[in-house]
Amino acid sequence: AQKVTQAQTEISVVEKEDVTLDCVYETRDTTYYLFWYKQPPSGELVFLIRRNSFDEQNEISGRYSWNFQKSTSSFNFTITASQVVDSAVYFCALSRLNSGGSNYKLTFGKGTLLTVNP
Amino acid sequence: DVKVTQSSRYLVKRTGEKVFLECVQDMDHENMFWYRQDPGLGLRLIYFSYDVKMKEKGDIPEGYSVSREKKERFSLILESASTNQTSMYLCASSTGLAVYEQYFGPGTRLTVT
């Protein structure tokens, strides 16, 4: 069975603070993909990043960075120097690789609401 | 840019009504998905389709059906709406199933009274 846990339901920070959103996953598969999505107040989820289970390199994209650690089954997301526009719900998701048709499985965490105050 | 559109942003229906939620994507994606999003529960997959006229149940298919007659259009049907189907419904599409990101529509907030 697959499971994604985002233990932080809500986080509130002041602008320019750094913030880390945690994601812990469970899977029996050796090959899988992890995703982060952002859902701003407008409601439309937006894809941020995809990572496969064989690539543990950390990734940085501007103020965003992701730390994938297979040893702890975590895929954490850090926003550096947060801004008000970062306020959103962030979802972590896990997909098994060898899934097609009826074998498909994508599991979302319950999301973390991030509020960045001016 | 991928565009996924949903027929309504807000919808109010009565218990027992048949409800159709429409979703259209313009990027020739093979795969389309319907989710519902509820506070504290995150996103849960209702149904998905990996080809025209092909559909598979997700995690919570009870009370719903789907139709995909054309590649670009995926409809979610509530045969007899009930109050526990009040929710935000999100449609998504993707190039592939497992490894590709999904593109989401803006959502339909459905209220069943």
GROMACS .gro file of C-alpha atoms in nm:
model
  231
    1ALA     CA    1   0.000   0.000   0.000
    2GLN     CA    2   0.111   0.354  -0.068
    3LYS     CA    3   0.089   0.634   0.180
    4VAL     CA    4   0.196   0.998   0.187
    5THR     CA    5   0.205   1.190   0.513
    6GLN     CA    6   0.224   1.565   0.537
    7ALA     CA    7   0.225   1.607   0.912
    8GLN     CA    8   0.205   1.985   0.903
    9THR     CA    9  -0.155   2.081   0.843
   10GLU     CA   10  -0.091   2.455   0.856
   11ILE     CA   11   0.218   2.672   0.874
   12SER     CA   12   0.227   3.046   0.920
   13VAL     CA   13   0.542   3.252   0.864
   14VAL     CA   14   0.637   3.612   0.818
   15GLU     CA   15   0.764   3.726   0.482
   16LYS     CA   16   1.135   3.659   0.418
   17GLU     CA   17   1.145   3.367   0.658
   18ASP     CA   18   1.259   3.030   0.529
   19VAL     CA   19   1.007   2.749   0.560
   20THR     CA   20   1.027   2.373   0.510
   21LEU     CA   21   0.730   2.157   0.424
   22ASP     CA   22   0.768   1.794   0.523
   23CYS     CA   23   0.664   1.492   0.320
   24VAL     CA   24   0.711   1.134   0.433
   25TYR     CA   25   0.604   0.845   0.214
   26GLU     CA   26   0.556   0.470   0.235
   27THR     CA   27   0.576   0.230  -0.055
   28ARG     CA   28   0.679  -0.128  -0.125
   29ASP     CA   29   0.791  -0.043  -0.474
   30THR     CA   30   1.159   0.006  -0.547
   31THR     CA   31   1.085   0.234  -0.839
   32TYR     CA   32   0.851   0.526  -0.792
   33TYR     CA   33   0.804   0.897  -0.855
   34LEU     CA   34   0.745   1.180  -0.612
   35PHE     CA   35   0.577   1.510  -0.693
   36TRP     CA   36   0.502   1.843  -0.535
   37TYR     CA   37   0.205   2.054  -0.639
   38LYS     CA   38   0.098   2.402  -0.534
   39GLN     CA   39  -0.266   2.505  -0.501
   40PRO     CA   40  -0.300   2.884  -0.470
   41PRO     CA   41  -0.625   3.044  -0.351
   42SER     CA   42  -0.753   3.041  -0.711
   43GLY     CA   43  -0.786   2.664  -0.675
   44GLU     CA   44  -0.590   2.528  -0.971
   45LEU     CA   45  -0.314   2.285  -0.872
   46VAL     CA   46   0.018   2.362  -1.036
   47PHE     CA   47   0.298   2.111  -1.081
   48LEU     CA   48   0.627   2.209  -0.914
   49ILE     CA   49   0.865   1.913  -0.935
   50ARG     CA   50   0.899   1.543  -1.010
   51ARG     CA   51   1.168   1.316  -0.870
   52ASN     CA   52   1.230   0.947  -0.939
   53SER     CA   53   1.342   0.704  -0.674
   54PHE     CA   54   1.688   0.659  -0.824
   55ASP     CA   55   1.776   1.025  -0.823
   56GLU     CA   56   1.858   1.149  -0.474
   57GLN     CA   57   2.021   1.469  -0.589
   58ASN     CA   58   1.874   1.774  -0.427
   59GLU     CA   59   1.720   2.025  -0.660
   60ILE     CA   60   1.707   2.401  -0.645
   61SER     CA   61   1.487   2.625  -0.853
   62GLY     CA   62   1.514   2.986  -0.755
   63ARG     CA   63   1.386   3.019  -0.398
   64TYR     CA   64   1.256   2.661  -0.401
   65SER     CA   65   1.460   2.357  -0.309
   66TRP     CA   66   1.382   1.994  -0.253
   67ASN     CA   67   1.559   1.740  -0.035
   68PHE     CA   68   1.498   1.375  -0.123
   69GLN     CA   69   1.627   1.121   0.127
   70LYS     CA   70   1.547   0.761   0.052
   71SER     CA   71   1.691   0.647   0.386
   72THR     CA   72   1.419   0.834   0.573
   73SER     CA   73   1.155   0.812   0.298
   74SER     CA   74   1.124   1.186   0.290
   75PHE     CA   75   1.091   1.444   0.017
   76ASN     CA   76   1.093   1.782   0.187
   77PHE     CA   77   1.034   2.118   0.022
   78THR     CA   78   1.200   2.440   0.136
   79ILE     CA   79   1.107   2.792   0.036
   80THR     CA   80   1.382   3.042   0.102
   81ALA     CA   81   1.294   3.404   0.176
   82SER     CA   82   0.922   3.337   0.156
   83GLN     CA   83   0.689   3.585  -0.010
   84VAL     CA   84   0.318   3.653   0.027
   85VAL     CA   85   0.263   3.498  -0.318
   86ASP     CA   86   0.388   3.167  -0.178
   87SER     CA   87   0.071   3.141   0.030
   88ALA     CA   88  -0.102   2.826  -0.090
   89VAL     CA   89  -0.177   2.465  -0.010
   90TYR     CA   90   0.113   2.239  -0.106
   91PHE     CA   91   0.063   1.873  -0.187
   92CYS     CA   92   0.316   1.595  -0.200
   93ALA     CA   93   0.227   1.291  -0.415
   94LEU     CA   94   0.366   0.944  -0.484
   95SER     CA   95   0.325   0.736  -0.799
   96ARG     CA   96   0.435   0.380  -0.863
   97LEU     CA   97   0.639   0.357  -1.182
   98ASN     CA   98   0.516   0.035  -1.331
   99SER     CA   99   0.159   0.138  -1.341
  100GLY     CA  100  -0.062   0.141  -1.640
  101GLY     CA  101  -0.428   0.090  -1.679
  102SER     CA  102  -0.578  -0.074  -1.376
  103ASN     CA  103  -0.242  -0.089  -1.199
  104TYR     CA  104  -0.215   0.288  -1.180
  105LYS     CA  105  -0.172   0.440  -0.838
  106LEU     CA  106  -0.108   0.802  -0.748
  107THR     CA  107  -0.142   0.895  -0.385
  108PHE     CA  108  -0.161   1.253  -0.259
  109GLY     CA  109  -0.085   1.372   0.089
  110LYS     CA  110  -0.349   1.579   0.266
  111GLY     CA  111  -0.166   1.900   0.198
  112THR     CA  112  -0.002   2.176   0.402
  113LEU     CA  113  -0.157   2.522   0.409
  114LEU     CA  114   0.119   2.778   0.405
  115THR     CA  115   0.034   3.135   0.496
  116VAL     CA  116   0.300   3.399   0.446
  117ASN     CA  117   0.219   3.720   0.627
  118PRO     CA  118   0.359   4.057   0.521
  119ASP     CA  119   0.025   2.608  -2.246
  120VAL     CA  120  -0.189   2.320  -2.136
  121LYS     CA  121  -0.540   2.423  -2.070
  122VAL     CA  122  -0.788   2.219  -1.872
  123THR     CA  123  -1.130   2.374  -1.841
  124GLN     CA  124  -1.426   2.271  -1.634
  125SER     CA  125  -1.781   2.363  -1.727
  126SER     CA  126  -1.872   2.539  -1.402
  127ARG     CA  127  -1.687   2.694  -1.111
  128TYR     CA  128  -1.989   2.671  -0.881
  129LEU     CA  129  -2.289   2.443  -0.900
  130VAL     CA  130  -2.587   2.394  -0.671
  131LYS     CA  131  -2.804   2.087  -0.716
  132ARG     CA  132  -3.078   1.915  -0.525
  133THR     CA  133  -3.065   1.570  -0.372
  134GLY     CA  134  -3.160   1.305  -0.623
  135GLU     CA  135  -3.074   1.511  -0.931
  136LYS     CA  136  -2.849   1.372  -1.202
  137VAL     CA  137  -2.542   1.593  -1.227
  138PHE     CA  138  -2.291   1.622  -1.510
  139LEU     CA  139  -1.949   1.778  -1.460
  140GLU     CA  140  -1.762   1.839  -1.782
  141CYS     CA  141  -1.390   1.868  -1.837
  142VAL     CA  142  -1.206   1.954  -2.156
  143GLN     CA  143  -0.833   1.957  -2.226
  144ASP     CA  144  -0.664   2.102  -2.531
  145MET     CA  145  -0.326   1.926  -2.530
  146ASP     CA  146  -0.416   1.592  -2.683
  147HIS     CA  147  -0.342   1.412  -2.357
  148GLU     CA  148  -0.420   1.042  -2.339
  149ASN     CA  149  -0.506   1.042  -1.972
  150MET     CA  150  -0.770   1.226  -1.777
  151PHE     CA  151  -0.867   1.216  -1.412
  152TRP     CA  152  -1.142   1.319  -1.174
  153TYR     CA  153  -1.067   1.394  -0.810
  154ARG     CA  154  -1.264   1.526  -0.522
  155GLN     CA  155  -1.103   1.748  -0.263
  156ASP     CA  156  -1.238   1.774   0.089
  157PRO     CA  157  -1.094   1.956   0.391
  158GLY     CA  158  -0.864   1.731   0.588
  159LEU     CA  159  -0.881   1.454   0.329
  160GLY     CA  160  -0.672   1.596   0.047
  161LEU     CA  161  -0.731   1.479  -0.308
  162ARG     CA  162  -0.895   1.146  -0.371
  163LEU     CA  163  -0.915   0.985  -0.713
  164ILE     CA  164  -1.266   0.902  -0.830
  165TYR     CA  165  -1.207   0.772  -1.182
  166PHE     CA  166  -0.948   0.801  -1.452
  167SER     CA  167  -0.931   0.728  -1.822
  168TYR     CA  168  -0.620   0.626  -2.015
  169ASP     CA  169  -0.779   0.624  -2.359
  170VAL     CA  170  -1.103   0.711  -2.530
  171LYS     CA  171  -1.381   0.494  -2.393
  172MET     CA  172  -1.143   0.336  -2.144
  173LYS     CA  173  -1.201   0.404  -1.777
  174GLU     CA  174  -1.081   0.273  -1.446
  175LYS     CA  175  -1.208   0.315  -1.094
  176GLY     CA  176  -1.003   0.515  -0.853
  177ASP     CA  177  -1.018   0.505  -0.476
  178ILE     CA  178  -1.373   0.632  -0.428
  179PRO     CA  179  -1.588   0.548  -0.734
  180GLU     CA  180  -1.911   0.472  -0.548
  181GLY     CA  181  -2.195   0.698  -0.651
  182TYR     CA  182  -2.014   0.820  -0.963
  183SER     CA  183  -1.974   0.720  -1.324
  184VAL     CA  184  -1.774   0.869  -1.610
  185SER     CA  185  -1.786   0.903  -1.983
  186ARG     CA  186  -1.511   0.962  -2.235
  187GLU     CA  187  -1.644   0.961  -2.588
  188LYS     CA  188  -1.379   1.196  -2.724
  189LYS     CA  189  -1.015   1.229  -2.633
  190GLU     CA  190  -1.042   1.587  -2.513
  191ARG     CA  191  -1.352   1.548  -2.299
  192PHE     CA  192  -1.405   1.358  -1.974
  193SER     CA  193  -1.736   1.379  -1.793
  194LEU     CA  194  -1.814   1.292  -1.434
  195ILE     CA  195  -2.172   1.187  -1.364
  196LEU     CA  196  -2.349   1.178  -1.033
  197GLU     CA  197  -2.643   0.951  -1.105
  198SER     CA  198  -2.844   1.063  -0.802
  199ALA     CA  199  -2.673   1.341  -0.612
  200SER     CA  200  -2.655   1.317  -0.236
  201THR     CA  201  -2.550   1.569   0.025
  202ASN     CA  202  -2.230   1.376   0.100
  203GLN     CA  203  -2.119   1.449  -0.256
  204THR     CA  204  -2.093   1.818  -0.174
  205SER     CA  205  -1.729   1.884  -0.251
  206MET     CA  206  -1.472   2.046  -0.477
  207TYR     CA  207  -1.423   1.842  -0.794
  208LEU     CA  208  -1.097   1.868  -0.983
  209CYS     CA  209  -1.026   1.743  -1.332
  210ALA     CA  210  -0.674   1.678  -1.459
  211SER     CA  211  -0.498   1.547  -1.766
  212SER     CA  212  -0.152   1.412  -1.841
  213THR     CA  213   0.064   1.272  -2.117
  214GLY     CA  214   0.129   0.949  -1.930
  215LEU     CA  215   0.009   0.780  -1.619
  216ALA     CA  216   0.288   0.721  -1.372
  217VAL     CA  217   0.579   0.948  -1.444
  218TYR     CA  218   0.423   1.255  -1.592
  219GLU     CA  219   0.285   1.553  -1.410
  220GLN     CA  220  -0.084   1.625  -1.422
  221TYR     CA  221  -0.239   1.950  -1.536
  222PHE     CA  222  -0.541   2.056  -1.338
  223GLY     CA  223  -0.851   2.255  -1.413
  224PRO     CA  224  -0.979   2.529  -1.180
  225GLY     CA  225  -1.227   2.300  -1.007
  226THR     CA  226  -1.604   2.288  -0.964
  227ARG     CA  227  -1.745   2.351  -0.622
  228LEU     CA  228  -2.060   2.143  -0.607
  229THR     CA  229  -2.319   2.190  -0.335
  230VAL     CA  230  -2.597   1.935  -0.302
  231THR     CA  231  -2.890   2.054  -0.093
   0.00000   0.00000   0.00000
